[in-house]
Coordinates of C-alpha atoms in Angstrom, one line a residue:
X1 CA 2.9 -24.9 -11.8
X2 CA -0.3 -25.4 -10.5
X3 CA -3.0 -22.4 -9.4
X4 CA -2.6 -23.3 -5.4
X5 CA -3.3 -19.8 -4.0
X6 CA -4.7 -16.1 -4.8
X7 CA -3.2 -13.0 -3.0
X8 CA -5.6 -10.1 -2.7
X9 CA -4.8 -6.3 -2.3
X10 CA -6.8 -4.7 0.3
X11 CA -7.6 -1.1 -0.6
X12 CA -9.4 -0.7 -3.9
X13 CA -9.1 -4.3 -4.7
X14 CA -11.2 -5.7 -2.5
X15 CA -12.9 -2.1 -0.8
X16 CA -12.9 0.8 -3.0
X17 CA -11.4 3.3 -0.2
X18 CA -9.5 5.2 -2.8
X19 CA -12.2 6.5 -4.9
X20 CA -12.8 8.1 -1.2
X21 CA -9.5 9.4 -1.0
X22 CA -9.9 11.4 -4.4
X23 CA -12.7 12.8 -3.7
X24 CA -11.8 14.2 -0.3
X25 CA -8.2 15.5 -1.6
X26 CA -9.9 17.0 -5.1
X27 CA -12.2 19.0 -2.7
X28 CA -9.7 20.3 -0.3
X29 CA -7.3 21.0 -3.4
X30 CA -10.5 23.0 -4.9
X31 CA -11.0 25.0 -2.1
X32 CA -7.7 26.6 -3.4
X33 CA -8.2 26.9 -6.9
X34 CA -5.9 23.7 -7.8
X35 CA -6.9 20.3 -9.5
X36 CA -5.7 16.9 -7.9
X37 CA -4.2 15.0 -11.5
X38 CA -4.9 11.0 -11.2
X39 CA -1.9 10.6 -12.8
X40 CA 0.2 12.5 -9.8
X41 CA -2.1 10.9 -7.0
X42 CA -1.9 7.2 -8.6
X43 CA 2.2 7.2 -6.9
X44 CA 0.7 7.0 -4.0
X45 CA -1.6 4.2 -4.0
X46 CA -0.4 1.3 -2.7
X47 CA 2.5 2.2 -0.7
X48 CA 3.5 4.7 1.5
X49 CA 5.1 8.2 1.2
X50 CA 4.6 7.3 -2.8
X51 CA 3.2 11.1 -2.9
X52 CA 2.6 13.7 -0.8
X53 CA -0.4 15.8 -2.0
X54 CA -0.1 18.5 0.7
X55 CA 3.2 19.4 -0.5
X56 CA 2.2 19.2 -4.1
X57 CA -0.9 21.8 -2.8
X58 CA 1.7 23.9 -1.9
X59 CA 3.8 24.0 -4.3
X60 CA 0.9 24.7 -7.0
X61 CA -0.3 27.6 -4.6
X62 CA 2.5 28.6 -2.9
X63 CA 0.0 28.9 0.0
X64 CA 1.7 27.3 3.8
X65 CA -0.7 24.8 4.7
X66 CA -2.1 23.8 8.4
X67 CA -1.3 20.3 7.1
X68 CA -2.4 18.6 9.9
X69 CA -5.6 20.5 10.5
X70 CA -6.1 19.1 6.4
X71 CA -4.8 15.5 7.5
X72 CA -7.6 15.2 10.2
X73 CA -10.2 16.4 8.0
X74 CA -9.3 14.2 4.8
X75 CA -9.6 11.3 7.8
X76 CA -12.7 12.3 9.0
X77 CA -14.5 12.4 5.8
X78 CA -12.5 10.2 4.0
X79 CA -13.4 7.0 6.9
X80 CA -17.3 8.5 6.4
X81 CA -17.2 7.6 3.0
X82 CA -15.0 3.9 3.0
X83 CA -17.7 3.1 5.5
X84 CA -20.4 3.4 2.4
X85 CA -18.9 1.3 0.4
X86 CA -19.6 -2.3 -0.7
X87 CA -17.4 -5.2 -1.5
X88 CA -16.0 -4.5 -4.6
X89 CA -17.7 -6.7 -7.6
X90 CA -17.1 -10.0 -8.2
X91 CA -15.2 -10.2 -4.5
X92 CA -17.6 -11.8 -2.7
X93 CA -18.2 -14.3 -5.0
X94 CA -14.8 -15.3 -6.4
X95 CA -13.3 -15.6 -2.6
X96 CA -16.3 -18.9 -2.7
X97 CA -15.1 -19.9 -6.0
X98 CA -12.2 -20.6 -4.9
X99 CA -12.4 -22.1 -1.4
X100 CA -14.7 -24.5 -3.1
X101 CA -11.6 -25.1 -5.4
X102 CA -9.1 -25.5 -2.5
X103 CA -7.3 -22.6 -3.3
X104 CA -5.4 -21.1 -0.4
X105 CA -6.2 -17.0 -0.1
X106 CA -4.5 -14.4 1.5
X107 CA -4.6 -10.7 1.6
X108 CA -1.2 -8.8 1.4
X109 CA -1.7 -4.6 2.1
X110 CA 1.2 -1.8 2.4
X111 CA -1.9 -0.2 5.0
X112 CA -2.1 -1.4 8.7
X113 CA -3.3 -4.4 10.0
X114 CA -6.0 -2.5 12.1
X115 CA -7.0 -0.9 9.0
X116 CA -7.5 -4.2 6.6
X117 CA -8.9 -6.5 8.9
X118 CA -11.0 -3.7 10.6
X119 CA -13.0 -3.8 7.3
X120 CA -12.6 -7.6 6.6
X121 CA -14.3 -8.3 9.9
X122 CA -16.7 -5.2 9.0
X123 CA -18.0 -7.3 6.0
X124 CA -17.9 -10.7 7.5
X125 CA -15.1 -11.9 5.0
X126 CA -12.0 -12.1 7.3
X127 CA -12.2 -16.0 8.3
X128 CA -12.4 -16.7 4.1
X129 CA -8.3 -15.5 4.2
X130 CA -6.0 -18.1 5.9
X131 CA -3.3 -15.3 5.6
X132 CA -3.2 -11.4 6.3
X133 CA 0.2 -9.9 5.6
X134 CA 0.5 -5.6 6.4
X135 CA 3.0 -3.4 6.6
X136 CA 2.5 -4.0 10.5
X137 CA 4.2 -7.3 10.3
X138 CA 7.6 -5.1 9.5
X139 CA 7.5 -5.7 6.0
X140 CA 9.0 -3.2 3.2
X141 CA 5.7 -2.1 1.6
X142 CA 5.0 -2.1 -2.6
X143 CA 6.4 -1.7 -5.0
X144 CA 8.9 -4.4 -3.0
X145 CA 7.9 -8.0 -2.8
X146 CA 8.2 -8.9 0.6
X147 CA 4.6 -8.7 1.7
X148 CA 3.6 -10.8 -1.2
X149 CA 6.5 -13.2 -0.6
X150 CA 5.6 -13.4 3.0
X151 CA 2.3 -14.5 2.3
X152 CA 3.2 -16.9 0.0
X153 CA 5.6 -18.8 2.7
X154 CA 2.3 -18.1 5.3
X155 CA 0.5 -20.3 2.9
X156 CA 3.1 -22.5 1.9
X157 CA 2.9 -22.0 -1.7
X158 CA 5.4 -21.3 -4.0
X159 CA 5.4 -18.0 -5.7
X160 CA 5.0 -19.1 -9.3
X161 CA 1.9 -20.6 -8.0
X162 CA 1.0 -17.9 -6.7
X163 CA -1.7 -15.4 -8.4
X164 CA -2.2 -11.6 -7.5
X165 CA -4.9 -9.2 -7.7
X166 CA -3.9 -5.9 -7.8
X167 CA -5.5 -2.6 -8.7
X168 CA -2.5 -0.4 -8.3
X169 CA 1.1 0.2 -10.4
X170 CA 3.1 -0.4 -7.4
X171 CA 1.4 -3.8 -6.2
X172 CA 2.0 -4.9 -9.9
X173 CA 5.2 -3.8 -9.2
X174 CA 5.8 -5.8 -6.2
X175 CA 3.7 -8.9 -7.8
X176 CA 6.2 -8.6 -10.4
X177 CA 9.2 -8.8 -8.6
X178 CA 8.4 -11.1 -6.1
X179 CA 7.7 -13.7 -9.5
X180 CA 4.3 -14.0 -8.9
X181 CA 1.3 -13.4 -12.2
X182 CA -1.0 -11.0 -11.8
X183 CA -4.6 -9.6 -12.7
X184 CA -4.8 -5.8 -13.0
X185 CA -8.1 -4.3 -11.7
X186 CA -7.6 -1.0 -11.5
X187 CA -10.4 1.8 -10.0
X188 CA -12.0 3.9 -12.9
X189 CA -10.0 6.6 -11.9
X190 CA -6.6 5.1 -13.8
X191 CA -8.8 3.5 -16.4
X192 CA -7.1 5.5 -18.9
X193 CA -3.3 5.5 -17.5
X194 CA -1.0 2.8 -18.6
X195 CA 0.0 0.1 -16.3
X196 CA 3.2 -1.9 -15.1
X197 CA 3.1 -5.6 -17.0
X198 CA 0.2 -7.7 -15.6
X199 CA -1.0 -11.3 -17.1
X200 CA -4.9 -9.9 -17.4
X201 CA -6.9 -6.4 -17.3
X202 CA -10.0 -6.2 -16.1
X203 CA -12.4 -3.3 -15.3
X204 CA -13.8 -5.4 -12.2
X205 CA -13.7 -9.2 -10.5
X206 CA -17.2 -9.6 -11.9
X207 CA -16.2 -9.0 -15.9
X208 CA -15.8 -12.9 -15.8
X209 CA -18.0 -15.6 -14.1
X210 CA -15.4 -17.0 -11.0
X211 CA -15.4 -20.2 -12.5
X212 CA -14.2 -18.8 -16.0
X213 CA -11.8 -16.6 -14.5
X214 CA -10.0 -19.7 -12.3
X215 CA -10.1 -22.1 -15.0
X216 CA -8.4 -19.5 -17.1
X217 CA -5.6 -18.6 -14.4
X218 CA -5.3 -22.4 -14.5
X219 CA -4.7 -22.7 -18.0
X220 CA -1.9 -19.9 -18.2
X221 CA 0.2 -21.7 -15.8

């Protein structure tokens, strides 16, 4: 089948907002002598209720947290520092490539649809998606495939031509089971965990000139 559409992750595919999330929940975990493990925290990217560090910070300290006095500071702080960062590499410039192409683009996030197109807008990127599929649409979130088949029947493109870019386990998951290929571009945080299957690795959207990276998706079909 032909490459006729990409499907974009939202958070730390196309923002880095869980670097963020790291950081705030390794300092609040700190502050009582624990360590956050990437390896515990990476269930819960991508999805929801994947992992509940609070609980986890309990259960390591056997402290009774105020967990939503910690909730609204991890927000506070955590929003501060999504707000600093850039597109991720290679975004910006791949989302032209393949416009140019006529490849259809949509963005398909387990977070809200407040959230994702709140920072879309934010960097002036939201009209280059014809489709934006969130769990506020009523859609099971990853690791199932219904936000990724949903998007795929918003563009009107069958799945197998359909390609993913995904930077956590459970949207490979969910790229996996709705039939879809995907590219893996995981934050440096899980740079050395292993990952569900995926088509292509990369450290970032920028390893590979756009071009280059669409004529090789084109070729794998």
């Amino acid at each position: 089948m032909t490459l006729k559409a990409l499907i974009f992750d939202f958070d730390g595919l196309i923002l880095d907002t869980e670097t963020p999330d790291f950081i705030v929940l390794s300092e609040q975990y700190r502050r009582y002598g624990a360590d956050l493990r990437p390896e515990r925290w990476m269930h819960g990217l991508g999805t929801t209720d994947g992992y509940d560090p609070y609980g986890e910070l309990e259960s390591l300290t056997g402290v009774i947290l105020d967990r939503e006095a910690l909730r609204r500071e991890h927000r506070e702080r955590y929003v501060a520092l999504c707000a600093q960062q850039p597109l991720q590499p290679g975004v910006r410039e791949l989302i032209v490539a393949a416009r140019k192409r006529g490849i259809r683009l949509a963005v398909a996030s387990s977070a809200s649809r407040e959230w994702v197109e709140g920072w879309l807008e934010h960097h002036r990127i939201r009209d280059s998606f014809h489709c934006v599929r969130t769990r506020s649409d009523g859609l099971r979130v990853k690791p199932a495939p219904d936000l990724f088949l949903s998007a795929a029947a918003c563009l009107d493109v069958a799945p197998e031509s359909c390609v993913v870019l995904e930077d956590s386990p459970n949207g490979m998951r969910a790229a996996e089971a709705a039939g879809m290929r995907c590219i893996a571009v995981p934050v440096a945080l899980l740079d050395a965990l292993p990952l569900p299957p995926h088509t292509l690795r990369l450290r970032s959207l920028a390893d590979l000139p756009p071009e280059q990276l669409l004529d090789l998706l084109a070729r794998e079909n």
